Short mmCIF file of C-alpha atoms in Angstrom, two decimals:
data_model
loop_
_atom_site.label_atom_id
_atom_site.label_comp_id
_atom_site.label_asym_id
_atom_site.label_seq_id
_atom_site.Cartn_x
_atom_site.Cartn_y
_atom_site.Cartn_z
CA UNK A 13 155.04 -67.08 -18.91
CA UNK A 14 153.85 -70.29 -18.91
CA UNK A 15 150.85 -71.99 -16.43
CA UNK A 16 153.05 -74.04 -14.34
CA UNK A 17 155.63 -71.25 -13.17
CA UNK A 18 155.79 -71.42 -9.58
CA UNK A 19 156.00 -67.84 -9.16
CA UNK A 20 152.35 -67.10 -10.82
CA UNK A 21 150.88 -69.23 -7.94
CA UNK A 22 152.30 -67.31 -5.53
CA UNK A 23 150.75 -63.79 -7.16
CA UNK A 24 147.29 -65.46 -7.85
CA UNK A 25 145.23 -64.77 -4.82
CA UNK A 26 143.22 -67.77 -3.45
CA UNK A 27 139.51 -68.15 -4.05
CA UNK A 28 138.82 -68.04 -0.27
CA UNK A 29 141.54 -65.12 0.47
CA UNK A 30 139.40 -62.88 -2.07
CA UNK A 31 136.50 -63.38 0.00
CA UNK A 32 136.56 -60.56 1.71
CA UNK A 33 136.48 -61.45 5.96
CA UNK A 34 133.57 -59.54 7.06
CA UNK A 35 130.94 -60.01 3.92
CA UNK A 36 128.04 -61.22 5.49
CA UNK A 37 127.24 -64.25 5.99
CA UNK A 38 124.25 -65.94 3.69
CA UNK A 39 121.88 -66.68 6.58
CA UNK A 40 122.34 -63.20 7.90
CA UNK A 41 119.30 -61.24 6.70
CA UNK A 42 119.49 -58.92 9.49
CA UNK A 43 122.52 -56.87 9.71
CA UNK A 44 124.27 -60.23 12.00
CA UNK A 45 125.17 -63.34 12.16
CA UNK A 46 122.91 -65.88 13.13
CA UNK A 47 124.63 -67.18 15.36
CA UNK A 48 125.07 -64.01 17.33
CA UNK A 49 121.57 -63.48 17.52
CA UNK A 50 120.78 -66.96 19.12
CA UNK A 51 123.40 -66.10 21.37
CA UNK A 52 121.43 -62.60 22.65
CA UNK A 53 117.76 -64.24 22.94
CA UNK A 54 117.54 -65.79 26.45
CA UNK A 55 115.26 -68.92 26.74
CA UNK A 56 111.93 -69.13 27.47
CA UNK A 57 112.05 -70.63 30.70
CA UNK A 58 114.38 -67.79 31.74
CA UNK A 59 112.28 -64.79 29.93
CA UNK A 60 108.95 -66.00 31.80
CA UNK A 61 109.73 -65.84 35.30
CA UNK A 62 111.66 -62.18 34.28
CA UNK A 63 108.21 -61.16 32.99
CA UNK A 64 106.26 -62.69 35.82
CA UNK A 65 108.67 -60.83 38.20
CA UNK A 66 108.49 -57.21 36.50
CA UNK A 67 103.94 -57.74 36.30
CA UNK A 68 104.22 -57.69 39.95
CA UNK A 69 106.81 -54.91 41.11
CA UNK A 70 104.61 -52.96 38.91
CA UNK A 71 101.28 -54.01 40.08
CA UNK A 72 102.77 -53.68 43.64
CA UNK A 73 103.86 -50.06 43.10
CA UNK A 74 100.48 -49.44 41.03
CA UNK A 75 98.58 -50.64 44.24
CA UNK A 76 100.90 -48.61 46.53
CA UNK A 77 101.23 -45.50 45.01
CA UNK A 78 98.24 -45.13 42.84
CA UNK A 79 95.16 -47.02 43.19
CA UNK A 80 94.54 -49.45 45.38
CA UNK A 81 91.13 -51.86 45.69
CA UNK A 82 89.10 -52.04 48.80
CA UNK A 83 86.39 -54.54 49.91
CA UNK A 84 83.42 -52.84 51.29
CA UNK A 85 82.12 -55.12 54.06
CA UNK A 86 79.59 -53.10 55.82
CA UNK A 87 76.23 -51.14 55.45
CA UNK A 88 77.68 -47.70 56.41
CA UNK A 89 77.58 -45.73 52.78
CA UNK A 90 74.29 -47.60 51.89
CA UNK A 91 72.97 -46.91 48.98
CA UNK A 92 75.86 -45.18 47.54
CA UNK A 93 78.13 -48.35 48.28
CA UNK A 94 76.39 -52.00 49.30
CA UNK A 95 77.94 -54.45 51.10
CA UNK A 96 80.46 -56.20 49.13
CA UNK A 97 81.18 -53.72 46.61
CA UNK A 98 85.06 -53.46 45.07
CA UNK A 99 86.02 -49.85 44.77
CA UNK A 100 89.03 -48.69 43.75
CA UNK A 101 90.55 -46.02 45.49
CA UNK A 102 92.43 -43.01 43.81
CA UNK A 103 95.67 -42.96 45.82
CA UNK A 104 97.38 -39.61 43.82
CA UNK A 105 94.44 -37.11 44.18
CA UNK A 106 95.25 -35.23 47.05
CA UNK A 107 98.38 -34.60 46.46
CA UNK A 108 97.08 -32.63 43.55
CA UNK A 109 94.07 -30.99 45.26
CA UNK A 110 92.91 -30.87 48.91
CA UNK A 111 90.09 -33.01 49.66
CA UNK A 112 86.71 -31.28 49.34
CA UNK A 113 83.20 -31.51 51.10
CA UNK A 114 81.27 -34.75 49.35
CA UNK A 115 84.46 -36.80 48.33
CA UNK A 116 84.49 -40.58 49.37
CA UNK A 117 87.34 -41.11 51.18
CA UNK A 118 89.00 -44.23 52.61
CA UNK A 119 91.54 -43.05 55.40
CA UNK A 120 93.68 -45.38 58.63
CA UNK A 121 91.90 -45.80 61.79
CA UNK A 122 94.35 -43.20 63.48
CA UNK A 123 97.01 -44.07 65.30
CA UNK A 124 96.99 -47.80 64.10
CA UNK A 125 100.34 -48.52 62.42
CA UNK A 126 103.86 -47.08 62.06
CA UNK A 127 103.96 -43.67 59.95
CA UNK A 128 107.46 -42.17 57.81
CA UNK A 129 109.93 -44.69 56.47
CA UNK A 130 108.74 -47.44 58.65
CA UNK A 131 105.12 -47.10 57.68
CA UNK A 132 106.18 -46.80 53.98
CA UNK A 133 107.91 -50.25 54.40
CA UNK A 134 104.79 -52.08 56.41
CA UNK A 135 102.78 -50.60 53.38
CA UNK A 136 105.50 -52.13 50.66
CA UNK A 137 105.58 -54.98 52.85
CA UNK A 138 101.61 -55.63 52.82
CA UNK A 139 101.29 -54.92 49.03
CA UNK A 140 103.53 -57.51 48.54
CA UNK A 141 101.55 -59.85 50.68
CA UNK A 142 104.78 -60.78 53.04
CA UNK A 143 102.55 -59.20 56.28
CA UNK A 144 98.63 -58.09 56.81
CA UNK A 145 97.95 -54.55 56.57
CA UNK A 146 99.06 -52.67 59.89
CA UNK A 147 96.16 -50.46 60.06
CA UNK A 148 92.06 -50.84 59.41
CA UNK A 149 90.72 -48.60 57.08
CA UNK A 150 87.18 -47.39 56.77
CA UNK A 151 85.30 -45.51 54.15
CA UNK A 152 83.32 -42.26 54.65
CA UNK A 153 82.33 -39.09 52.99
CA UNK A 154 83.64 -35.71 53.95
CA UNK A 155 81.07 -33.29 55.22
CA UNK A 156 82.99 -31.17 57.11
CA UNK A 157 86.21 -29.34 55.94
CA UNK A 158 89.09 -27.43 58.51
CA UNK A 159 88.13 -24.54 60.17
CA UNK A 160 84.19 -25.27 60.04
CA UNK A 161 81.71 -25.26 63.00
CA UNK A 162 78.99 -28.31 62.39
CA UNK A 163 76.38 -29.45 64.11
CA UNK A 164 73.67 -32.40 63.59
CA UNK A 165 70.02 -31.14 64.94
CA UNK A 166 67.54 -33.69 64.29
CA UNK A 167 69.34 -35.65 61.96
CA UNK A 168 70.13 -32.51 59.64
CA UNK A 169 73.92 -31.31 58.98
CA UNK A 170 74.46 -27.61 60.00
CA UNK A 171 77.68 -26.03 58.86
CA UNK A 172 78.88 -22.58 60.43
CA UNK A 173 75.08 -22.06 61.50
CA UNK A 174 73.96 -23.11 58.21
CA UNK A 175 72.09 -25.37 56.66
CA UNK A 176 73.77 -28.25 54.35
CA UNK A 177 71.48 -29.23 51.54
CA UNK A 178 72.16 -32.67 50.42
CA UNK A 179 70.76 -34.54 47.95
CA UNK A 180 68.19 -37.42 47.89
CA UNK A 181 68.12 -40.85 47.15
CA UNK A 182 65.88 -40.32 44.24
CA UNK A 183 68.43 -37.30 43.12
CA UNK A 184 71.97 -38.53 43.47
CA UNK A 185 71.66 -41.73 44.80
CA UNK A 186 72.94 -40.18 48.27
CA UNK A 187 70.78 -41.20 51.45
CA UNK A 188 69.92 -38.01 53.51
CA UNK A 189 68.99 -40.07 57.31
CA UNK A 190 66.99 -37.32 59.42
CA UNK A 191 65.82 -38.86 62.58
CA UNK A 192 66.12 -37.71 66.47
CA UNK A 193 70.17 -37.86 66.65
CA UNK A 194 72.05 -34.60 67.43
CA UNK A 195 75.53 -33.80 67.95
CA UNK A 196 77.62 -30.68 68.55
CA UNK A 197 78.18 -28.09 67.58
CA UNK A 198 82.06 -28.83 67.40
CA UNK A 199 84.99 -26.70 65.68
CA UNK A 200 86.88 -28.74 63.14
CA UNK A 201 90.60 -28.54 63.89
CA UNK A 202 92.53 -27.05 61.32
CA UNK A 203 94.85 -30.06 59.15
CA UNK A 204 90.99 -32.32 59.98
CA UNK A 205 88.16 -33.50 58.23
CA UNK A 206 84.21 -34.16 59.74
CA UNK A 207 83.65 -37.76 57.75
CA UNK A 208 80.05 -39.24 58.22
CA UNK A 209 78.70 -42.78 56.43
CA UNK A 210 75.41 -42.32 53.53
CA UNK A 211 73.93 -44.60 55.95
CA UNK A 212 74.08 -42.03 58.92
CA UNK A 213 72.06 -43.99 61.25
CA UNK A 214 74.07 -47.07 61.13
CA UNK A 215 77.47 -45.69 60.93
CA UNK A 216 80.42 -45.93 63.22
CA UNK A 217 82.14 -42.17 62.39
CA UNK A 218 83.39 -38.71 63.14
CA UNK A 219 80.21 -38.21 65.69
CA UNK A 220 81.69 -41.44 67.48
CA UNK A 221 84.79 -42.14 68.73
CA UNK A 222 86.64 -42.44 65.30
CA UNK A 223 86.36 -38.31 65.67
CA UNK A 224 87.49 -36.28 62.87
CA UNK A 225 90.01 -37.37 60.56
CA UNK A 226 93.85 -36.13 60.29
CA UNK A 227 94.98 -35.31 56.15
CA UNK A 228 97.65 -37.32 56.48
CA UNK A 229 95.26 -40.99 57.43
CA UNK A 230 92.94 -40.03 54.00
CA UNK A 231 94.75 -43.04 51.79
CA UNK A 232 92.31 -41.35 48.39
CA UNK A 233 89.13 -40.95 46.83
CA UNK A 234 87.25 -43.70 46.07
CA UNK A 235 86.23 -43.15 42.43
CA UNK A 236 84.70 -46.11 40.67
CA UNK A 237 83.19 -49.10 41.81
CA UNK A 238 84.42 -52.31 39.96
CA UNK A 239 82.41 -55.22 41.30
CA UNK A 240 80.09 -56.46 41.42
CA UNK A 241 79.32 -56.08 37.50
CA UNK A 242 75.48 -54.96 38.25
CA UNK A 243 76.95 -52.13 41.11
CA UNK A 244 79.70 -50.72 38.86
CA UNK A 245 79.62 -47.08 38.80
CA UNK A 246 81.63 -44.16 38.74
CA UNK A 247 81.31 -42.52 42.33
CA UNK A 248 80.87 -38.70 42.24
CA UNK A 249 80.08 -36.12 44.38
CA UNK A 250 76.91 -34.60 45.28
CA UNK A 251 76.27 -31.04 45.02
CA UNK A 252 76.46 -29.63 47.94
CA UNK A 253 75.06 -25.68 49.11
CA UNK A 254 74.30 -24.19 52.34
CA UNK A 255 70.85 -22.46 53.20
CA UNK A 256 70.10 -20.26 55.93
CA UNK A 257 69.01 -22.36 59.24
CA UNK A 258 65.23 -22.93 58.75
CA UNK A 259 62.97 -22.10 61.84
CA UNK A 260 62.57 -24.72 64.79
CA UNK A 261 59.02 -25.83 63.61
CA UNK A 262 60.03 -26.45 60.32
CA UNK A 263 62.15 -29.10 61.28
CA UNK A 264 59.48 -30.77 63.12
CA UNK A 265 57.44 -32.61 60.62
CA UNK A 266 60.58 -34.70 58.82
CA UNK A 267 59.71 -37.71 57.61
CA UNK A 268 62.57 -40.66 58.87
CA UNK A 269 63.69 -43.06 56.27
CA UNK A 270 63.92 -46.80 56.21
CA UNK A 271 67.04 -47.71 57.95
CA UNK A 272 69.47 -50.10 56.92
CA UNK A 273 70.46 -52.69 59.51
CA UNK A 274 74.07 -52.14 61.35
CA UNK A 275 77.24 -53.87 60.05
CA UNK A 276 81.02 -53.68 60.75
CA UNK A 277 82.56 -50.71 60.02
CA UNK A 278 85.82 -51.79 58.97
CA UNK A 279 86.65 -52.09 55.17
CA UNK A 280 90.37 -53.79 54.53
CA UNK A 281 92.16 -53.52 51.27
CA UNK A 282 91.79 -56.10 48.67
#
């Protein structure tokens, strides 16, 4: 059969019909055509505002369901927290553990903002920075738990008749006040907690008219404090035992510490 028969043409498959369709194409070194891929990858001026927009629904669910910051504006928890200090605020704790005696709590002035699904939103709704927060919060520690009888004679904590031993400044950093105040005796309420500032003459709490404190208005536990650099600290809690009430003339000879001067109580979220 000779070259120019019109028949062997027709039986000779073209150059570009062998070429099998789907071999991949030269510039596709990963499994796809290039062109495919440009087609997937969004542009950067659409990516960035996507990851702008995903940092902050997360940092707005970090700050309001796990830790949040607070501002401490007043002289209430001196020395263990000075004025200005950043803490940040454990927000998950309790509902692992119930709070004990010596945590540092930061809890709603009670009854000052909406509570269930409407208080859930004015919290989503202040995290996001849409409306100010609905309530004022304060920071205290707990001294006395549910169920407890205390009582303050001469500036010294009594719980259940018996004596609280706290420590020192020079021991944990934790200011003991002892002067003339006295208060009680009074039954903490089962469900409340006895809160009472470091700086216990020059704070505004449970032996005035914030009272004690419900569970459900602790927000967390303060745990570290984050600025300023030359403050930051982890905040723990001192050990705490009871004694035995001492005799009346034993009590007579304490020696008052310096006082820090009086400051608003209120410390807002950051």
């Amino acid at each position: 059969m000779t070259t120019d028969d019109p028949w062997h043409h027709r039986d000779q498959p073209s150059p570009a019909a062998a070429q099998p369709s789907d071999a991949p194409s030269p510039t596709d070194q990963a499994g796809e055509p290039a062109s495919t891929r440009k087609k997937r990858r969004l542009p950067f001026l659409v990516e960035l505002p996507l990851l702008v927009l995903v940092a902050f629904a997360l940092a707005v669910l970090l700050k309001t369901f796990l830790v949040q910051a607070f501002y401490i504006p007043s002289a209430s928890m001196v020395p263990t927290l000075e004025v200005n200090d950043r803490i940040l605020v454990n927000k998950v704790v309790f509902q692992l553990r119930e709070p004990e005696r010596g945590d540092i709590v930061v809890f709603h002035e009670q009854g000052g903002g909406p509570s269930g699904i409407e208080g859930a939103l004015s919290d989503l709704a202040a995290g996001l920075g849409i409306v100010p927060p609905a309530q004022k919060d304060f920071v205290k520690r707990i001294i006395g738990l549910p169920g407890e009888t205390l009582e303050v004679r001469d500036g010294v904590v009594f719980i259940n008749d018996q004596r609280l031993q706290e420590a020192t400044v020079q021991q944990g950093g934790y200011l003991r006040a002892r002067g003339n105040d006295d208060f009680g005796p009074v039954r903490i309420s089962e469900g409340k907690y006895f809160l009472m500032g470091d700086n216990r003459r020059n704070s505004a709490d449970s032996r005035s008219s914030l009272g004690t404190v419900q569970r459900d208005e602790i927000v967390g536990r303060a745990f570290v404090v984050i600025w300023p650099p030359s403050n930051a600290d982890v905040l723990t809690s001192p050990d705490f035992g009871l004694s035995p009430s001492p005799p009346p003339d034993a009590q007579a000879g304490a020696v008052t510490p310096p006082v820090v001067a009086d400051e608003p109580e209120r410390a807002p979220g950051v």
